[in-house]
Amino acid sequence: MTQFNNISPEEEDRLIEEAYQNLLNGYLSSNHRKKVEIIEKAFKFARDAHQGIRRRSGEPYIMHPIAVATIVNQEIGLGSTSISAALLHDVVEDTEYTVEDIEAQFGKKIARIVDGLTKISGGIFGDKASVQAENFRKLLLTMGEDVRVVLIKMADRLHNMRTLSSMPPNKQYKIAGETLYIYAPLAHRLGLYAIKTELEDLSFKYNHPSEYQRIRSLVDDSEERRNELFSRFSAPIRERLDNMGLKYDFTVRVKSCYSIWKKMQTKHIPFDEVYDLYAARIVFDCERESDAKRLCWNIYNEITEVYIKHPDRVRDWLTTPKVNQYQALHVTVMGPDGDWVEVQIRSRKMDEIAERGFAAHWKYKIGEGEEEEELSKWLSTITDILKDPEPDAIDFLDTIKLNLYASEIVVFTPKGETITLPKGATVLDLAFTLHTDLGTHCIAGKVNHKLRPLSYKMASGDQVEIVTSNTQKPKSEWEKFVVTAKGKTRLHAALRHQRRLIIEEGERRFMNFLSDHHIEFSNELLSQAIGRQRLAGKEELFFMIGNDEITLNEEMISKKEQGVRFNWWRRNNPFKGKEEHKETTSEPSKAIDTKAVYRLTTTNGVSNYHIADCCHPIPGDDTVGFLNDSGEVIVHKMDCPTLARLKASYGSRLLETTWDEYSDKFLASIHIEGIDQKGILQAIVNIISTNMSINMRKMNVTSNQGVFNCDLDVLISDAKVLTNLCNQIKKVKGVNTATRMS
Ligand code: MN
């Protein structure tokens, strides 16, 4: 960044002019129609409006809108309307001018975008969690009006992140937190891959400065060796590509610090064991894009003739591109030194789309209206989620977040249709995605011709057939294993619908009961009936009747002179019709005083801490402390979703934590899921008690339609033992998953 301290006003003007000329030159060399006039006007307007205002770094404020406009054009690829709106994006927020002024000067379209940007400014998040979600929803709904609002906001955030070092540390933490929580996944969803990666890396740098530095220097230290390896690796391939007469770039790209760190965290491996530390990339030029796929495969053939390919790591994003339109061919081969190396093969156009999302499209398109068309196509992926937002804003945020983070899988219907779903999607999700009726009547799935329960998590490439039954009805337990936004929305609607039918049935029975006994209906009678059972209202009463929880009976009523009265109700056995429920051992779990056993150090030296109820970290977990209103430190797991939310709003209250020592046992919960079969429970118990000599505290087993569920509490010494235990249990026949619960 240029130093703006102690320079003359003339010099300052020259630097502003230079930044602006750089913006213009970039625009003029792009494929957009050359509408310089409006940009010029917006620049002058913004420059005068922000006159005399400086950023925290000391530079004149106008440098920020210029930088944002430059990102909007050169990194996102938008044209004059967006460039002008970006130049004006802080004018209404920070100066005396109004949206009406902007509209008078620049017309409706630009004014609307600036208005949208003003509405969502000041950070997406307010002080309270619900406000966060509401604002986020607002942000996405604003996109409904013009997706450029969110793209310019993305550029604004990117520039703020690039210049974050001039902010005080507590602000850095908060801004970095919300960037990672909201903006990076959104950038990913929009296909702005390069921006997503940069946002993640910058967030990581400010969230975990020491970790960032450590990984940065490990990457730097290994550079020389890497380059040497790469030139040995690439030489024989280059020779073949040259022989093909191709024009291409063959480069090596190191994973971002953030993704290296994430991999180390999730896989619990040291730096040296991150096998895909770097990837090689071949980007080739081709005259006709229709030749591109064939050329990708030709190159693939050449590479696999030189090196042995990894059988499970060929990714064909050519035939089925990702939802964000990513297209490429990935192959992992064994390099000359025995390490696996991933090679990504793409045409120039595919590469641009991968790096810059839809922005790359207009480089290849000319003609009016196409920008709008492309934008609306991208928008429709988001509006799908927005169609039926949940009344509870937080749920909505989580649903969205889930969708934004998830990477996709592609599954096939028996007819060979491809369906793209987020990773982790279950058979039930697929059923609901295909059709609501299919979802509500689904009893199982045939995954690659094998019968699987509704909760079965599908993998990319699976062929899945939905098995239905006319008597099946949607169940509230299903909420546990629908993960897609669409599935959740449709299941909720189906459950609501079903509840409504039961209420109607109950009302019918009630009315019939009255007329059978020659009782005239009255509101007093109804409220007397409700009051007798202390119910919330008539809906609840009718529901219980309709759901066979209350059977209407002659003995319930008495006819007296002053009228008919309900004397008493008999509730039916609440467990009637419920699933099989077996409780195996049930020794009440003792509360363990964790503090007596191990010590935890936080950055502020506070020692009165509590273990968070939401994620239950245990020694050995990566944790973060959160300072609550009473000055106590609540210790959360690093990847706790509650923490992620807190981080976004109260970043300054986070404390780094480290476990000092631990020597005793801790209580942990494991959830096991599978298909019920003879001996499954015995096998699990054997592993726990006999093979691993682990103390079991509590076990709860349910079996529902052949789907086996088991929750158990065990006493273990640290996180590693727990991981090992889960891995052992997963090997039991019939067991699908064994995961630690928080
Ligand atoms: Mn701004």
XYZ file of C-alpha atoms and ligand atoms in Angstrom:
743
model
C 0.000 0.000 0.000
C 1.164 3.478 -0.768
C 2.136 5.572 2.192
C -0.011 8.641 2.323
C 1.600 10.286 5.298
C 3.638 13.378 4.673
C 2.987 13.794 0.984
C 1.880 16.967 -0.720
C -1.757 17.430 -1.848
C -0.527 17.548 -5.459
C 1.238 14.232 -5.068
C -1.870 12.800 -3.451
C -4.053 13.902 -6.383
C -1.567 12.310 -8.739
C -1.807 8.973 -6.894
C -5.606 9.090 -6.978
C -5.518 9.880 -10.694
C -3.107 7.027 -11.262
C -5.346 4.520 -9.461
C -8.320 5.742 -11.464
C -6.429 5.494 -14.779
C -5.461 1.955 -13.871
C -9.147 1.152 -13.370
C -10.046 2.700 -16.727
C -7.262 0.924 -18.620
C -8.364 -2.392 -17.204
C -11.935 -1.695 -18.255
C -10.917 -0.582 -21.756
C -8.927 -3.751 -22.329
C -11.902 -5.935 -21.315
C -14.587 -7.128 -23.656
C -17.268 -4.756 -22.402
C -18.793 -1.994 -24.450
C -16.761 1.118 -23.800
C -18.969 3.357 -21.701
C -16.324 5.527 -20.140
C -18.504 8.576 -19.683
C -20.670 7.211 -16.896
C -17.617 5.823 -15.090
C -15.854 9.171 -15.344
C -18.909 10.905 -13.938
C -19.231 8.442 -11.055
C -15.552 8.802 -10.211
C -15.729 12.590 -10.047
C -18.942 12.517 -8.037
C -17.530 10.069 -5.495
C -14.176 11.855 -5.290
C -15.860 15.158 -4.478
C -18.318 13.546 -2.049
C -15.546 11.861 -0.048
C -13.263 14.912 -0.290
C -11.187 15.408 2.843
C -12.105 12.032 4.378
C -9.389 9.516 5.101
C -9.324 5.826 5.821
C -7.747 4.510 8.987
C -4.587 3.756 7.033
C -4.223 7.442 6.241
C -5.038 7.237 2.555
C -7.781 9.402 1.038
C -11.146 7.654 1.250
C -11.689 7.630 -2.518
C -8.865 5.110 -2.888
C -11.219 2.497 -1.400
C -14.090 2.874 -3.921
C -11.535 2.933 -6.750
C -10.017 -0.298 -5.465
C -13.462 -1.891 -5.109
C -14.402 -0.831 -8.649
C -11.127 -2.294 -9.920
C -11.862 -5.644 -8.259
C -15.419 -5.536 -9.610
C -14.087 -5.118 -13.124
C -10.827 -7.021 -13.200
C -11.448 -9.842 -10.743
C -15.193 -10.325 -11.072
C -15.454 -9.110 -14.641
C -18.454 -6.777 -14.387
C -19.044 -3.762 -16.644
C -19.742 -0.033 -16.495
C -22.945 -0.179 -14.407
C -21.244 -2.136 -11.673
C -18.028 -0.107 -11.880
C -20.028 3.098 -11.423
C -22.069 1.635 -8.570
C -18.857 0.421 -6.913
C -17.331 3.892 -7.163
C -20.464 5.299 -5.522
C -21.029 2.472 -3.035
C -20.190 4.400 0.145
C -21.515 7.804 -0.909
C -25.028 7.460 0.551
C -23.744 5.714 3.655
C -20.980 8.170 4.480
C -21.883 11.539 2.987
C -24.802 13.956 2.783
C -26.002 12.622 -0.563
C -29.187 10.552 -0.797
C -30.283 7.734 -3.076
C -32.502 10.275 -4.846
C -29.404 12.349 -5.651
C -27.759 9.276 -7.128
C -30.838 8.465 -9.152
C -31.068 12.017 -10.511
C -27.439 11.870 -11.604
C -27.004 8.253 -12.664
C -30.448 6.800 -13.279
C -32.576 4.130 -11.632
C -30.397 1.082 -12.149
C -27.245 2.405 -10.510
C -29.258 4.075 -7.747
C -30.973 0.788 -6.894
C -27.645 -1.013 -6.611
C -26.167 1.723 -4.416
C -29.320 1.598 -2.287
C -28.966 -2.163 -1.868
C -25.341 -1.750 -0.869
C -26.225 0.937 1.664
C -28.922 -1.243 3.230
C -26.586 -4.129 3.876
C -23.598 -2.038 4.882
C -21.964 -1.855 8.262
C -21.192 -5.541 8.249
C -23.756 -8.192 7.608
C -24.093 -8.802 11.284
C -25.684 -6.728 13.943
C -25.414 -7.331 17.675
C -27.813 -10.195 18.054
C -27.805 -13.559 16.378
C -31.308 -13.150 15.006
C -30.355 -9.827 13.525
C -27.463 -11.515 11.775
C -29.712 -13.998 10.137
C -32.256 -11.388 9.182
C -29.579 -9.243 7.621
C -28.186 -12.149 5.760
C -31.595 -12.975 4.435
C -32.003 -9.350 3.495
C -28.730 -9.511 1.663
C -29.828 -12.471 -0.364
C -33.243 -11.033 -1.052
C -31.590 -7.862 -2.253
C -29.803 -10.063 -4.694
C -33.225 -10.940 -5.980
C -33.424 -7.408 -7.184
C -29.946 -7.283 -8.581
C -27.252 -9.849 -8.026
C -24.666 -7.137 -8.667
C -25.346 -5.854 -5.156
C -23.858 -8.955 -3.645
C -20.995 -9.100 -6.128
C -19.960 -5.522 -5.369
C -20.358 -6.256 -1.663
C -17.998 -9.163 -2.178
C -15.432 -6.841 -3.786
C -15.909 -4.345 -0.944
C -15.219 -7.089 1.594
C -12.207 -8.344 -0.325
C -10.629 -4.900 -0.314
C -11.403 -4.434 3.373
C -9.763 -7.781 4.075
C -6.719 -6.855 2.016
C -6.335 -3.691 4.089
C -7.335 -5.217 7.418
C -3.932 -4.704 9.016
C -4.738 -1.050 9.723
C -7.701 -2.037 11.903
C -7.386 -2.627 15.666
C -6.962 -6.346 16.544
C -10.441 -6.902 18.012
C -12.042 -5.562 14.836
C -9.715 -7.684 12.752
C -10.934 -10.749 14.581
C -14.599 -9.934 14.137
C -14.307 -9.021 10.469
C -12.177 -12.072 9.735
C -14.743 -14.252 11.513
C -17.731 -13.097 9.511
C -15.712 -13.230 6.320
C -15.028 -16.898 6.861
C -18.565 -17.590 8.004
C -20.509 -15.814 5.303
C -18.492 -14.286 2.494
C -16.126 -17.116 1.641
C -18.895 -19.716 1.267
C -20.965 -17.250 -0.708
C -18.022 -16.571 -3.018
C -17.663 -20.308 -3.456
C -21.326 -20.654 -4.282
C -21.042 -17.916 -6.850
C -18.061 -19.644 -8.408
C -15.658 -16.850 -7.476
C -13.037 -19.388 -6.627
C -9.984 -17.150 -6.516
C -11.784 -14.638 -4.303
C -13.053 -17.394 -2.021
C -9.510 -18.723 -1.563
C -8.087 -15.284 -0.877
C -10.853 -14.468 1.630
C -10.247 -17.721 3.460
C -6.526 -17.198 3.606
C -6.850 -13.628 4.828
C -9.400 -14.664 7.480
C -7.113 -17.420 8.614
C -4.192 -15.022 8.822
C -6.063 -12.753 11.247
C -7.894 -15.489 13.149
C -4.840 -17.652 13.795
C -1.793 -15.447 13.232
C 0.770 -17.839 14.643
C -0.626 -20.896 12.848
C -0.715 -18.905 9.645
C 2.901 -17.832 10.014
C 3.980 -21.369 10.838
C 2.343 -22.875 7.758
C 3.454 -19.961 5.586
C 7.083 -20.586 6.476
C 6.743 -24.361 6.067
C 5.376 -23.741 2.584
C 8.145 -21.266 1.802
C 10.836 -23.603 3.125
C 9.656 -26.418 0.926
C 9.501 -24.276 -2.190
C 12.910 -25.051 -3.598
C 12.465 -28.785 -3.266
C 8.993 -28.510 -4.727
C 10.170 -26.605 -7.777
C 12.890 -29.096 -8.377
C 10.416 -31.984 -8.092
C 8.018 -30.260 -10.401
C 10.540 -29.702 -13.148
C 11.491 -33.376 -12.987
C 7.821 -34.313 -12.968
C 6.765 -32.025 -15.782
C 9.655 -32.540 -18.237
C 8.445 -35.799 -19.850
C 4.867 -34.485 -20.015
C 5.981 -31.246 -21.640
C 7.781 -33.217 -24.278
C 4.598 -35.059 -25.200
C 2.411 -31.943 -25.137
C 4.913 -30.177 -27.388
C 4.721 -33.103 -29.770
C 0.934 -32.693 -29.822
C 1.587 -29.158 -31.056
C -0.294 -27.642 -28.127
C 0.043 -24.137 -26.761
C -0.263 -24.443 -23.010
C 0.821 -23.300 -19.563
C 2.029 -25.954 -17.171
C 2.210 -24.576 -13.668
C 2.358 -25.774 -10.114
C 0.066 -24.344 -7.474
C 0.465 -24.727 -3.756
C -2.677 -25.155 -1.688
C -3.633 -22.071 0.287
C -2.385 -21.902 3.880
C -5.966 -22.109 5.045
C -6.773 -25.301 3.185
C -3.519 -26.908 4.306
C -4.345 -26.008 7.880
C -7.912 -27.251 7.536
C -6.693 -30.542 6.170
C -4.225 -30.906 9.058
C -7.065 -30.195 11.483
C -9.709 -32.475 10.048
C -7.385 -35.373 9.257
C -5.238 -34.865 12.355
C -2.050 -35.064 10.337
C 1.200 -33.085 10.414
C 2.239 -30.780 7.584
C 4.468 -33.418 6.012
C 1.553 -35.763 5.527
C -0.604 -33.403 3.500
C -0.145 -35.343 0.285
C -1.893 -32.861 -2.003
C 0.130 -29.894 -0.838
C 0.381 -28.759 -4.399
C -1.318 -29.495 -7.676
C -0.024 -29.203 -11.212
C -2.217 -27.455 -13.733
C -2.234 -27.596 -17.494
C -4.166 -24.806 -19.176
C -4.218 -25.113 -22.942
C -5.390 -22.864 -25.758
C -7.809 -24.205 -28.299
C -9.394 -22.536 -31.267
C -12.809 -24.122 -30.929
C -14.179 -24.706 -27.452
C -15.998 -27.747 -28.831
C -12.602 -29.449 -29.105
C -11.755 -28.729 -25.479
C -13.108 -31.878 -23.830
C -11.477 -34.160 -26.374
C -8.157 -32.367 -25.887
C -8.466 -32.777 -22.107
C -8.753 -36.528 -22.549
C -5.874 -36.599 -25.055
C -3.669 -34.853 -22.529
C -4.895 -37.239 -19.855
C -3.826 -40.171 -22.036
C -0.373 -38.721 -22.524
C 0.087 -38.159 -18.792
C -1.097 -41.627 -17.797
C 1.295 -43.159 -20.283
C 4.151 -41.521 -18.414
C 2.925 -41.961 -14.842
C 0.731 -44.463 -13.012
C -2.644 -43.009 -12.141
C -4.388 -43.361 -8.803
C -7.506 -45.418 -9.561
C -9.788 -43.514 -7.204
C -8.689 -40.030 -8.000
C -9.849 -39.286 -11.501
C -12.396 -36.477 -11.385
C -14.360 -35.920 -14.534
C -15.891 -32.468 -14.203
C -16.191 -32.340 -17.993
C -19.194 -34.618 -18.369
C -20.931 -33.332 -15.247
C -19.680 -29.866 -14.285
C -20.085 -28.734 -10.693
C -23.095 -26.633 -9.777
C -20.944 -23.530 -9.927
C -20.100 -24.508 -13.499
C -16.600 -25.681 -12.767
C -15.282 -27.830 -15.615
C -11.968 -29.649 -15.688
C -10.403 -33.064 -15.709
C -8.420 -34.023 -12.614
C -6.089 -36.970 -12.428
C -3.736 -37.991 -9.641
C -0.570 -39.792 -10.702
C 2.499 -41.084 -8.968
C 5.407 -38.727 -9.540
C 9.034 -39.771 -10.065
C 9.762 -39.661 -6.327
C 6.759 -41.801 -5.408
C 4.485 -38.984 -4.255
C 0.971 -38.563 -5.557
C 0.577 -35.454 -7.682
C -2.756 -34.094 -8.828
C -2.878 -32.690 -12.361
C -5.767 -30.450 -13.352
C -6.416 -30.244 -17.069
C -8.484 -27.395 -18.486
C -8.931 -25.234 -21.541
C -8.258 -21.507 -21.221
C -11.969 -20.793 -21.023
C -12.607 -23.469 -18.403
C -9.764 -22.016 -16.390
C -11.213 -18.524 -16.479
C -14.621 -19.793 -15.410
C -13.028 -21.759 -12.594
C -11.100 -18.779 -11.319
C -13.548 -15.989 -11.889
C -16.937 -17.652 -12.005
C -19.554 -16.338 -14.354
C -17.524 -13.205 -14.808
C -15.467 -15.081 -17.334
C -18.465 -15.622 -19.553
C -18.624 -12.240 -21.107
C -15.146 -12.441 -22.281
C -16.527 -14.887 -24.788
C -19.839 -13.253 -25.447
C -20.815 -10.132 -27.200
C -24.250 -8.679 -27.561
C -26.789 -6.750 -25.579
C -28.645 -8.253 -22.686
C -26.372 -11.216 -22.217
C -24.870 -9.890 -19.023
C -28.349 -9.699 -17.526
C -29.128 -13.202 -18.707
C -25.997 -14.698 -17.165
C -26.625 -12.881 -13.916
C -30.144 -14.193 -13.641
C -28.973 -17.739 -14.266
C -26.629 -17.480 -11.293
C -29.263 -15.882 -9.216
C -31.669 -18.765 -9.678
C -29.416 -21.131 -7.737
C -29.827 -18.914 -4.694
C -33.506 -18.053 -5.122
C -34.293 -21.734 -4.970
C -33.319 -21.663 -1.310
C -35.120 -18.416 -0.716
C -38.485 -19.548 -1.987
C -39.824 -20.832 1.293
C -37.698 -19.442 4.094
C -38.365 -20.792 7.548
C -40.050 -18.408 9.964
C -37.192 -18.983 12.361
C -34.406 -16.818 11.070
C -31.608 -18.783 12.702
C -32.745 -22.035 11.171
C -32.797 -20.261 7.902
C -29.258 -19.047 8.326
C -28.083 -22.525 9.168
C -29.899 -23.989 6.217
C -28.303 -21.496 3.899
C -24.925 -21.972 5.460
C -25.190 -25.693 5.075
C -25.920 -25.252 1.427
C -23.132 -22.795 0.892
C -20.474 -24.892 2.518
C -21.460 -28.217 1.144
C -19.636 -29.481 -1.825
C -21.760 -31.397 -4.239
C -22.293 -34.992 -5.137
C -23.904 -36.239 -8.327
C -26.166 -39.289 -8.174
C -28.049 -41.082 -10.920
C -31.697 -42.071 -11.131
C -32.485 -45.516 -12.600
C -33.259 -43.719 -15.867
C -29.755 -42.272 -15.921
C -30.790 -38.727 -15.030
C -28.152 -36.906 -12.973
C -29.128 -35.097 -9.806
C -26.734 -32.770 -8.032
C -27.010 -32.674 -4.253
C -24.855 -31.360 -1.448
C -22.375 -33.785 0.070
C -23.958 -35.706 2.934
C -27.378 -35.786 1.269
C -29.428 -38.853 2.202
C -31.788 -41.121 0.303
C -34.634 -39.110 1.811
C -33.129 -35.880 0.469
C -33.053 -37.329 -3.006
C -36.668 -38.458 -2.716
C -37.778 -34.972 -1.684
C -35.649 -33.364 -4.351
C -37.346 -35.427 -7.043
C -40.886 -34.903 -5.805
C -42.694 -34.128 -2.561
C -44.915 -37.198 -2.972
C -41.899 -39.395 -3.437
C -40.437 -37.937 -0.244
C -43.515 -38.416 1.895
C -44.057 -42.026 0.751
C -40.429 -43.078 0.709
C -39.540 -46.117 2.824
C -36.005 -46.888 1.650
C -33.600 -46.517 -1.226
C -31.954 -49.005 -3.501
C -28.423 -47.701 -3.754
C -26.493 -49.535 -6.436
C -29.189 -52.227 -6.145
C -28.706 -52.652 -2.390
C -31.471 -51.752 0.014
C -30.504 -48.819 2.211
C -32.416 -46.887 4.908
C -33.736 -43.380 4.364
C -30.884 -41.915 6.370
C -28.262 -43.449 4.081
C -25.746 -40.874 2.892
C -25.171 -41.220 -0.813
C -21.861 -40.831 -2.585
C -21.084 -39.328 -5.959
C -21.763 -41.782 -8.754
C -24.336 -43.825 -6.829
C -27.330 -45.043 -8.735
C -30.352 -44.631 -6.510
C -33.889 -45.858 -6.816
C -36.512 -44.659 -4.358
C -38.691 -47.361 -2.803
C -42.128 -46.120 -1.769
C -45.228 -47.415 -0.039
C -48.726 -45.996 -0.203
C -49.176 -46.384 3.526
C -46.033 -44.460 4.410
C -46.473 -41.080 6.065
C -43.924 -38.342 6.727
C -42.413 -38.574 10.207
C -40.917 -35.904 12.389
C -37.894 -38.152 13.131
C -36.939 -37.673 9.502
C -35.839 -34.153 10.304
C -32.713 -35.738 11.738
C -31.531 -36.837 8.347
C -32.707 -34.434 5.730
C -29.842 -32.090 5.012
C -30.793 -30.218 1.849
C -32.683 -26.962 2.078
C -35.249 -28.248 -0.365
C -35.708 -31.502 1.551
C -36.138 -29.659 4.830
C -38.624 -27.222 3.393
C -40.662 -29.937 1.731
C -40.600 -32.203 4.783
C -41.740 -29.350 7.023
C -44.540 -28.546 4.637
C -45.567 -32.218 4.496
C -45.532 -32.498 8.284
C -47.578 -29.348 8.591
C -49.996 -30.677 6.020
C -50.271 -33.971 7.826
C -50.863 -32.256 11.143
C -53.614 -30.274 9.491
C -55.262 -33.481 8.233
C -55.133 -35.010 11.716
C -56.646 -31.875 13.213
C -59.436 -31.967 10.631
C -60.047 -35.627 11.372
C -60.126 -34.865 15.105
C -62.577 -32.055 14.589
C -64.780 -34.314 12.501
C -64.766 -36.972 15.221
C -65.529 -34.388 17.877
C -68.447 -32.982 15.919
C -69.780 -36.453 15.097
C -69.484 -37.402 18.737
C -71.571 -34.399 19.728
C -74.258 -35.045 17.182
C -74.341 -38.780 18.015
C -75.135 -37.785 21.585
C -77.555 -35.016 20.617
C -75.388 -32.322 22.094
C -75.432 -28.914 20.509
C -72.028 -27.456 19.780
C -71.150 -24.231 21.550
C -67.944 -22.294 22.069
C -68.355 -22.583 25.832
C -68.537 -26.334 25.557
C -65.391 -26.362 23.439
C -63.395 -24.164 25.819
C -64.622 -26.207 28.746
C -63.336 -29.324 27.005
C -59.984 -27.669 26.343
C -59.698 -26.360 29.892
C -60.431 -29.772 31.347
C -57.328 -31.152 29.724
C -55.250 -27.967 30.156
C -54.617 -27.796 26.446
C -53.295 -24.824 24.511
C -56.325 -24.569 22.256
C -58.732 -26.347 20.032
C -56.051 -27.328 17.531
C -54.270 -29.326 20.176
C -57.494 -30.920 21.330
C -58.494 -31.920 17.816
C -54.978 -33.129 17.095
C -55.020 -35.449 20.100
C -58.388 -36.813 19.124
C -57.378 -37.228 15.491
C -54.091 -38.833 16.476
C -55.869 -41.395 18.716
C -54.360 -39.908 21.841
C -57.818 -39.258 23.192
C -60.730 -41.551 22.467
C -64.077 -39.855 22.825
C -66.337 -41.740 25.161
C -69.853 -41.428 26.447
C -68.669 -41.576 30.041
C -66.802 -38.361 29.541
C -69.863 -36.199 29.475
C -72.599 -35.454 31.906
C -75.825 -33.695 31.026
C -77.047 -31.462 33.790
C -79.712 -28.831 33.973
C -77.251 -26.068 33.349
C -75.979 -27.835 30.232
C -73.570 -30.437 29.013
C -70.167 -30.733 30.675
C -67.060 -32.734 29.983
C -66.036 -34.448 33.192
C -62.746 -36.025 32.407
C -60.600 -37.183 29.573
C -58.781 -40.366 29.195
C -55.480 -40.085 27.475
C -54.485 -43.169 25.612
C -51.155 -44.816 26.248
C -48.699 -42.320 24.830
C -46.337 -45.053 23.710
C -48.949 -46.798 21.641
C -47.866 -46.978 18.040
C -44.450 -45.551 18.721
C -41.301 -47.227 17.519
C -39.624 -50.057 19.344
C -37.519 -48.702 22.145
C -35.021 -50.692 24.105
C -32.870 -49.275 26.820
C -29.932 -51.534 27.436
C -27.896 -50.306 30.324
C -28.749 -47.112 32.010
C -26.471 -46.114 34.779
C -26.953 -42.391 35.332
C -23.924 -40.580 34.011
C -22.029 -38.913 36.784
C -21.135 -35.321 36.332
C -17.389 -35.140 36.111
C -15.553 -32.189 37.492
C -13.337 -31.613 34.529
C -11.406 -28.812 36.172
C -10.076 -31.086 38.814
C -8.533 -33.228 36.163
C -6.889 -30.914 33.700
C -5.880 -27.337 33.329
C -6.616 -25.059 30.501
C -4.777 -21.870 29.713
C -6.371 -18.952 27.949
C -4.795 -15.870 26.486
C -6.161 -13.687 29.250
C -5.062 -16.084 31.979
C -8.597 -16.643 33.253
C -8.923 -19.946 35.014
C -12.651 -20.147 35.770
C -13.885 -21.698 32.615
C -16.825 -23.854 31.638
C -17.088 -26.491 29.005
C -19.641 -25.449 26.382
C -22.881 -27.399 26.442
C -23.225 -27.269 22.706
C -20.068 -29.066 21.624
C -18.518 -30.631 24.748
C -14.840 -30.332 23.949
C -12.475 -32.761 25.632
C -8.729 -32.487 26.203
C -6.841 -32.808 22.968
C -9.569 -31.039 20.983
C -8.788 -27.753 19.334
C -10.669 -25.222 21.375
C -11.386 -21.521 21.616
C -12.505 -19.649 24.703
C -15.406 -17.222 24.629
C -15.684 -14.590 27.333
C -19.359 -14.357 28.346
C -21.194 -11.447 29.957
C -20.316 -12.630 33.461
C -16.624 -12.678 32.663
C -16.400 -16.444 32.546
C -14.659 -18.291 29.798
C -16.767 -20.831 27.928
C -14.627 -23.308 26.065
C -15.909 -24.385 22.645
C -14.552 -26.740 20.034
C -12.859 -24.874 17.209
C -15.401 -26.086 14.681
C -18.483 -25.533 16.859
C -21.264 -23.820 14.864
C -22.379 -21.850 17.909
C -18.871 -20.522 18.209
C -18.864 -19.552 14.560
C -21.912 -17.417 15.197
C -20.484 -15.866 18.342
C -17.272 -15.175 16.512
C -19.060 -13.184 13.878
C -20.742 -10.932 16.411
C -18.351 -10.846 19.330
C -14.990 -11.539 17.765
C -13.229 -9.436 20.380
C -14.368 -11.783 23.141
C -12.571 -14.822 21.807
C -9.562 -16.197 23.629
C -6.999 -18.650 22.488
C -6.854 -21.749 24.649
C -4.393 -24.564 25.126
C -4.694 -27.764 27.100
C -1.890 -28.107 29.568
C -2.167 -31.636 30.821
C -4.667 -34.364 31.205
C -4.452 -37.631 32.937
C -7.900 -38.893 33.702
C -10.976 -40.054 31.875
C -13.709 -37.986 30.279
C -17.251 -38.606 29.322
C -17.965 -38.604 25.589
C -21.002 -39.534 23.523
C -21.006 -41.560 20.370
C -23.821 -41.968 17.921
C -23.982 -45.157 15.880
C -26.253 -45.748 12.946
C -26.767 -48.775 10.791
C -29.081 -51.402 9.530
C -30.358 -53.581 12.310
C -29.229 -57.171 12.181
C -28.731 -60.019 14.542
C -25.756 -59.633 16.833
C -24.961 -56.044 15.899
C -25.343 -54.803 19.467
C -23.280 -57.655 20.849
C -20.493 -56.897 18.375
C -20.422 -53.237 19.369
C -20.402 -54.006 23.077
C -17.569 -56.474 22.509
C -15.391 -53.867 20.887
C -16.008 -51.352 23.630
C -15.699 -53.529 26.702
C -13.611 -56.482 25.653
C -11.342 -55.357 22.849
C -10.693 -51.815 23.986
C -11.526 -52.090 27.693
C -13.436 -48.874 27.628
C -15.895 -48.080 30.363
C -19.431 -47.678 29.134
C -21.693 -45.318 31.006
C -24.958 -45.406 29.165
C -26.369 -47.005 26.083
C -29.580 -46.247 24.299
C -30.667 -48.332 21.352
C -33.615 -47.835 19.052
C -34.583 -49.694 15.962
C -36.978 -48.214 13.490
C -37.907 -49.896 10.231
C -34.678 -51.776 10.204
C -32.595 -48.684 10.834
C -30.478 -49.150 13.902
C -29.617 -46.188 16.130
C -27.460 -46.281 19.197
C -26.314 -43.515 21.501
C -23.712 -44.368 24.045
C -21.664 -42.577 26.632
C -18.151 -43.811 27.304
C -15.313 -42.810 29.564
C -12.141 -42.279 27.576
C -8.782 -40.677 28.128
C -8.442 -38.459 25.061
C -9.709 -37.597 21.620
C -7.447 -40.079 19.852
C -8.878 -43.073 21.707
C -12.315 -41.867 20.799
C -11.450 -41.635 17.104
C -9.986 -45.093 17.245
C -13.087 -46.443 18.968
C -15.348 -44.936 16.304
C -13.198 -46.469 13.579
C -13.417 -49.893 15.216
C -17.188 -49.682 15.598
C -17.549 -48.657 11.964
C -16.093 -52.015 10.993
C -18.985 -53.916 12.590
C -21.248 -55.469 10.003
C -24.366 -53.369 9.517
C -22.921 -50.239 11.080
C -23.048 -47.264 8.771
C -21.630 -44.505 10.895
C -20.131 -44.057 14.302
C -19.567 -40.455 15.163
C -18.802 -38.450 18.185
C -21.678 -36.274 19.279
C -21.406 -32.795 20.617
Mn -16.869 0.138 1.351
